[in-house]
């Protein structure tokens, strides 16, 4: 069975995949979702100050499930993308392909492209408010999602997750520092794919362009998609991951492209149509996956 490892980013854990991991499992894939030290099940652990130490901690979790003779696909979102690059540098023989989603590196992009402070402040003031809605989670959803920025149900769910478990303020700052200083390797000895959302308010699309240039690969742009692509366009993201893993050519209009939309509500019908077509394609692609 083909294995995928999914890595979340700053202050997030496996619970925040919001069903994307289950979507992949329903396609017959084995999916692992390790937590970073300081997040999720590991909130009691002090977060490291550099990405290499996060990678070592995640490898310990993966080694409990995978042998070194069992290579896997690796997807990293945001800070998880930095972690994915570092893991590929440490053990290239154990990774089939790296997928970097809405991420960045200090040696390729200036800080203001890696973190947009203006949009962050706007998200705080424009967040959805309610007595059952945590201010931090509401601000995060506003900042990281294009399609669900005012989704009360999602915010309430994440607010409940925060009440159960959340990173300490100290660990949050330590994670921020590790992400801030991270520099990606000069080269990786595994295939690399770079994806980004064209509506990412947190990390500039220029950061993903810089990564794509650095690794000499095409940039895959997800339309009508914010920073958290697993929530905004889960079907399309799963489709592209399978296509790239099977070396299926992505339409040229998707590469390096950006789109515009004025009314988010028109996306609902588009999304339902996409779901049907992509699911049919995925069945054909999965039939070619080698089972181990």
C-alpha positions as a Python dict, from the first residue, in 0.01 Angstrom:
ca = {
    (1, 'X'): (0, 0, 0),
    (2, 'X'): (133, 344, -95),
    (3, 'X'): (214, 563, 207),
    (4, 'X'): (176, 939, 237),
    (5, 'X'): (301, 1152, 527),
    (6, 'X'): (127, 1486, 586),
    (7, 'X'): (288, 1768, 785),
    (8, 'X'): (105, 2073, 921),
    (9, 'X'): (271, 2397, 1023),
    (10, 'X'): (287, 2664, 1291),
    (11, 'X'): (51, 2602, 1587),
    (12, 'X'): (-135, 2333, 1388),
    (13, 'X'): (-156, 1957, 1438),
    (14, 'X'): (-306, 1649, 1278),
    (15, 'X'): (-659, 1749, 1381),
    (16, 'X'): (-640, 2055, 1154),
    (17, 'X'): (-626, 1853, 832),
    (18, 'X'): (-1005, 1874, 866),
    (19, 'X'): (-1070, 1546, 687),
    (20, 'X'): (-813, 1583, 408),
    (21, 'X'): (-616, 1289, 546),
    (22, 'X'): (-933, 1081, 550),
    (23, 'X'): (-1003, 1184, 190),
    (24, 'X'): (-672, 1026, 89),
    (25, 'X'): (-741, 715, 296),
    (26, 'X'): (-1070, 670, 114),
    (27, 'X'): (-867, 646, -206),
    (28, 'X'): (-690, 341, -66),
    (29, 'X'): (-376, 520, 52),
    (30, 'X'): (-200, 475, 384),
    (31, 'X'): (-174, 818, 550),
    (32, 'X'): (39, 920, 850),
    (33, 'X'): (-7, 1259, 1020),
    (34, 'X'): (273, 1318, 1273),
    (35, 'X'): (252, 1607, 1518),
    (36, 'X'): (532, 1856, 1563),
    (37, 'X'): (691, 1890, 1908),
    (38, 'X'): (481, 2140, 2102),
    (39, 'X'): (161, 2079, 1903),
    (40, 'X'): (-130, 1836, 1922),
    (41, 'X'): (-44, 1524, 2118),
    (42, 'X'): (300, 1672, 2189),
    (43, 'X'): (204, 2001, 2355),
    (44, 'X'): (394, 1893, 2666),
    (45, 'X'): (723, 1894, 2470),
    (46, 'X'): (930, 2209, 2423),
    (47, 'X'): (935, 2313, 2057),
    (48, 'X'): (1286, 2322, 1902),
    (49, 'X'): (1440, 2642, 1772),
    (50, 'X'): (1545, 2497, 1437),
    (51, 'X'): (1373, 2292, 1167),
    (52, 'X'): (1636, 2016, 1175),
    (53, 'X'): (1534, 1921, 1529),
    (54, 'X'): (1166, 1912, 1429),
    (55, 'X'): (1263, 1675, 1149),
    (56, 'X'): (1443, 1444, 1390),
    (57, 'X'): (1135, 1433, 1613),
    (58, 'X'): (903, 1355, 1322),
    (59, 'X'): (1135, 1082, 1195),
    (60, 'X'): (1099, 912, 1535),
    (61, 'X'): (721, 899, 1485),
    (62, 'X'): (749, 774, 1127),
    (63, 'X'): (1000, 504, 1221),
    (64, 'X'): (732, 348, 1439),
    (65, 'X'): (527, 276, 1127),
    (66, 'X'): (768, 262, 830),
    (67, 'X'): (1093, 84, 767),
    (68, 'X'): (1375, 249, 571),
    (69, 'X'): (1300, 8, 288),
    (70, 'X'): (948, 154, 266),
    (71, 'X'): (971, 494, 90),
    (72, 'X'): (675, 731, 107),
    (73, 'X'): (537, 1053, -42),
    (74, 'X'): (578, 1362, 177),
    (75, 'X'): (346, 1667, 179),
    (76, 'X'): (425, 1972, 390),
    (77, 'X'): (200, 2276, 433),
    (78, 'X'): (353, 2611, 531),
    (79, 'X'): (611, 2545, 806),
    (80, 'X'): (543, 2177, 731),
    (81, 'X'): (689, 2243, 385),
    (82, 'X'): (1015, 2359, 544),
    (83, 'X'): (1012, 2046, 756),
    (84, 'X'): (948, 1831, 447),
    (85, 'X'): (1252, 1980, 272),
    (86, 'X'): (1470, 1916, 575),
    (87, 'X'): (1348, 1558, 606),
    (88, 'X'): (1425, 1498, 239),
    (89, 'X'): (1774, 1636, 297),
    (90, 'X'): (1828, 1405, 594),
    (91, 'X'): (1697, 1079, 440),
    (92, 'X'): (1650, 1112, 65),
    (93, 'X'): (1643, 734, 19),
    (94, 'X'): (1323, 705, 222),
    (95, 'X'): (1116, 963, 33),
    (96, 'X'): (967, 909, -312),
    (97, 'X'): (868, 1270, -371),
    (98, 'X'): (833, 1595, -176),
    (99, 'X'): (532, 1825, -216),
    (100, 'X'): (584, 2178, -80),
    (101, 'X'): (260, 2371, -29),
    (102, 'X'): (243, 2747, 45),
    (103, 'X'): (587, 2749, 205),
    (104, 'X'): (904, 2960, 190),
    (105, 'X'): (1271, 2983, 286),
    (106, 'X'): (1479, 3266, 436),
    (107, 'X'): (1759, 3227, 182),
    (108, 'X'): (1518, 3267, -113),
    (109, 'X'): (1257, 3526, -7),
    (110, 'X'): (1250, 3843, 207),
    (111, 'X'): (1059, 3826, 535),
    (112, 'X'): (769, 4042, 412),
    (113, 'X'): (693, 3786, 139),
    (114, 'X'): (708, 3501, 389),
    (115, 'X'): (469, 3665, 637),
    (116, 'X'): (225, 3945, 554),
    (117, 'X'): (181, 4154, 873),
    (118, 'X'): (-82, 4383, 719),
    (119, 'X'): (-311, 4093, 632),
    (120, 'X'): (-248, 3942, 975),
    (121, 'X'): (-363, 4261, 1148),
    (122, 'X'): (-665, 4287, 918),
    (123, 'X'): (-759, 3930, 1002),
    (124, 'X'): (-767, 4015, 1372),
    (125, 'X'): (-1005, 4307, 1321),
    (126, 'X'): (-1224, 4139, 1055),
    (127, 'X'): (-1250, 3801, 1226),
    (128, 'X'): (-1587, 3637, 1289),
    (129, 'X'): (-1697, 3711, 1644),
    (130, 'X'): (-1912, 3511, 1885),
    (131, 'X'): (-1900, 3386, 2242),
    (132, 'X'): (-1831, 3030, 2120),
    (133, 'X'): (-1558, 3148, 1879),
    (134, 'X'): (-1200, 3172, 2004),
    (135, 'X'): (-1043, 3500, 1887),
    (136, 'X'): (-714, 3336, 1787),
    (137, 'X'): (-879, 3058, 1587),
    (138, 'X'): (-1121, 3300, 1425),
    (139, 'X'): (-829, 3521, 1319),
    (140, 'X'): (-636, 3220, 1186),
    (141, 'X'): (-930, 3105, 973),
    (142, 'X'): (-979, 3460, 843),
    (143, 'X'): (-611, 3481, 748),
    (144, 'X'): (-555, 3133, 605),
    (145, 'X'): (-878, 3046, 423),
    (146, 'X'): (-1017, 3221, 117),
    (147, 'X'): (-1336, 3016, 89),
    (148, 'X'): (-1417, 2968, 459),
    (149, 'X'): (-1294, 3291, 617),
    (150, 'X'): (-1634, 3347, 783),
    (151, 'X'): (-1731, 2984, 834),
    (152, 'X'): (-1877, 2987, 1187),
    (153, 'X'): (-1899, 2607, 1204),
    (154, 'X'): (-1532, 2562, 1114),
    (155, 'X'): (-1421, 2833, 1357),
    (156, 'X'): (-1632, 2684, 1637),
    (157, 'X'): (-1482, 2341, 1571),
    (158, 'X'): (-1126, 2472, 1580),
    (159, 'X'): (-1211, 2674, 1891),
    (160, 'X'): (-1315, 2350, 2059),
    (161, 'X'): (-989, 2185, 1951),
    (162, 'X'): (-798, 2473, 2110),
    (163, 'X'): (-986, 2424, 2438),
    (164, 'X'): (-879, 2058, 2439),
    (165, 'X'): (-517, 2117, 2341),
    (166, 'X'): (-313, 2408, 2207),
    (167, 'X'): (54, 2512, 2197),
    (168, 'X'): (187, 2731, 2475),
    (169, 'X'): (284, 3091, 2404),
    (170, 'X'): (649, 2996, 2453),
    (171, 'X'): (628, 2713, 2201),
    (172, 'X'): (447, 2938, 1953),
    (173, 'X'): (735, 3187, 1960),
    (174, 'X'): (991, 2907, 1930),
    (175, 'X'): (812, 2771, 1623),
    (176, 'X'): (796, 3119, 1471),
    (177, 'X'): (1170, 3162, 1519),
    (178, 'X'): (1251, 2824, 1365),
    (179, 'X'): (1040, 2909, 1059),
    (180, 'X'): (1185, 3261, 1036),
    (181, 'X'): (1548, 3149, 1015),
    (182, 'X'): (1496, 2835, 802),
    (183, 'X'): (1713, 2813, 490),
    (184, 'X'): (1635, 2543, 236),
    (185, 'X'): (1907, 2310, 101),
    (186, 'X'): (2092, 2396, -220),
    (187, 'X'): (1957, 2078, -373),
    (188, 'X'): (1745, 1776, -287),
    (189, 'X'): (1804, 1429, -426),
    (190, 'X'): (1435, 1348, -454),
    (191, 'X'): (1170, 1484, -695),
    (192, 'X'): (1022, 1813, -571),
    (193, 'X'): (685, 1967, -656),
    (194, 'X'): (585, 2316, -542),
    (195, 'X'): (219, 2417, -506),
    (196, 'X'): (51, 2733, -382),
    (197, 'X'): (-286, 2902, -351),
    (198, 'X'): (-346, 3211, -562),
    (199, 'X'): (-534, 3379, -274),
    (200, 'X'): (-282, 3312, 4),
    (201, 'X'): (-304, 3616, 235),
    (202, 'X'): (-32, 3492, 470),
    (203, 'X'): (257, 3391, 241),
    (204, 'X'): (313, 3566, -91),
    (205, 'X'): (294, 3358, -406),
    (206, 'X'): (642, 3499, -481),
    (207, 'X'): (784, 3276, -207),
    (208, 'X'): (652, 2967, -386),
    (209, 'X'): (782, 3099, -718),
    (210, 'X'): (1125, 3135, -559),
    (211, 'X'): (1113, 2773, -435),
    (212, 'X'): (1004, 2650, -779),
    (213, 'X'): (1291, 2834, -946),
    (214, 'X'): (1536, 2707, -686),
    (215, 'X'): (1439, 2344, -741),
    (216, 'X'): (1393, 2396, -1116),
    (217, 'X'): (1035, 2274, -1122),
    (218, 'X'): (701, 2410, -1242),
    (219, 'X'): (486, 2599, -996),
    (220, 'X'): (136, 2452, -955),
    (221, 'X'): (-111, 2731, -869),
    (222, 'X'): (-441, 2632, -706),
    (223, 'X'): (-717, 2874, -808),
    (224, 'X'): (-950, 3040, -555),
    (225, 'X'): (-736, 2899, -277),
    (226, 'X'): (-592, 3055, 37),
    (227, 'X'): (-304, 2944, 257),
    (228, 'X'): (-480, 2636, 395),
    (229, 'X'): (-536, 2454, 68),
    (230, 'X'): (-647, 2135, 242),
    (231, 'X'): (-959, 2321, 355),
    (232, 'X'): (-1020, 2549, 57),
    (233, 'X'): (-972, 2303, -231),
    (234, 'X'): (-937, 1950, -87),
    (235, 'X'): (-1059, 1763, -398),
    (236, 'X'): (-840, 1964, -634),
    (237, 'X'): (-537, 1934, -405),
    (238, 'X'): (-577, 1555, -377),
    (239, 'X'): (-619, 1535, -755),
    (240, 'X'): (-299, 1728, -826),
    (241, 'X'): (-98, 1532, -571),
    (242, 'X'): (-197, 1205, -737),
    (243, 'X'): (-130, 1346, -1082),
    (244, 'X'): (217, 1467, -983),
    (245, 'X'): (297, 1142, -802),
    (246, 'X'): (205, 949, -1118),
    (247, 'X'): (390, 1198, -1341),
    (248, 'X'): (67, 1291, -1519),
    (249, 'X'): (97, 1621, -1702),
    (250, 'X'): (-92, 1910, -1539),
    (251, 'X'): (-273, 2144, -1783),
    (252, 'X'): (-53, 2436, -1883),
    (253, 'X'): (-319, 2685, -1777),
    (254, 'X'): (-261, 2573, -1418),
    (255, 'X'): (112, 2636, -1422),
    (256, 'X'): (227, 2977, -1306),
    (257, 'X'): (-131, 3097, -1352),
    (258, 'X'): (-350, 3320, -1139),
    (259, 'X'): (-722, 3388, -1159),
    (260, 'X'): (-961, 3649, -1033),
    (261, 'X'): (-1305, 3623, -878),
    (262, 'X'): (-1534, 3883, -721),
    (263, 'X'): (-1801, 3663, -570),
    (264, 'X'): (-1691, 3368, -357),
    (265, 'X'): (-2043, 3219, -364),
    (266, 'X'): (-2012, 3127, -732),
    (267, 'X'): (-1739, 2883, -631),
    (268, 'X'): (-1982, 2638, -470),
    (269, 'X'): (-2120, 2509, -800),
    (270, 'X'): (-1770, 2503, -949),
    (271, 'X'): (-1647, 2296, -655),
    (272, 'X'): (-1927, 2038, -687),
    (273, 'X'): (-1854, 1997, -1058),
    (274, 'X'): (-1485, 1958, -987),
    (275, 'X'): (-1551, 1690, -724),
    (276, 'X'): (-1728, 1459, -970),
    (277, 'X'): (-1467, 1491, -1243),
    (278, 'X'): (-1167, 1467, -1015),
    (279, 'X'): (-1296, 1161, -832),
    (280, 'X'): (-1337, 975, -1162),
    (281, 'X'): (-984, 1070, -1265),
    (282, 'X'): (-844, 968, -926),
    (283, 'X'): (-988, 617, -963),
    (284, 'X'): (-797, 573, -1290),
    (285, 'X'): (-474, 712, -1144),
    (286, 'X'): (-493, 496, -834),
    (287, 'X'): (-531, 183, -1044),
    (288, 'X'): (-171, 246, -1157),
    (289, 'X'): (-27, 287, -807),
    (290, 'X'): (213, 10, -714),
    (291, 'X'): (105, -178, -403),
    (292, 'X'): (383, -283, -173),
}
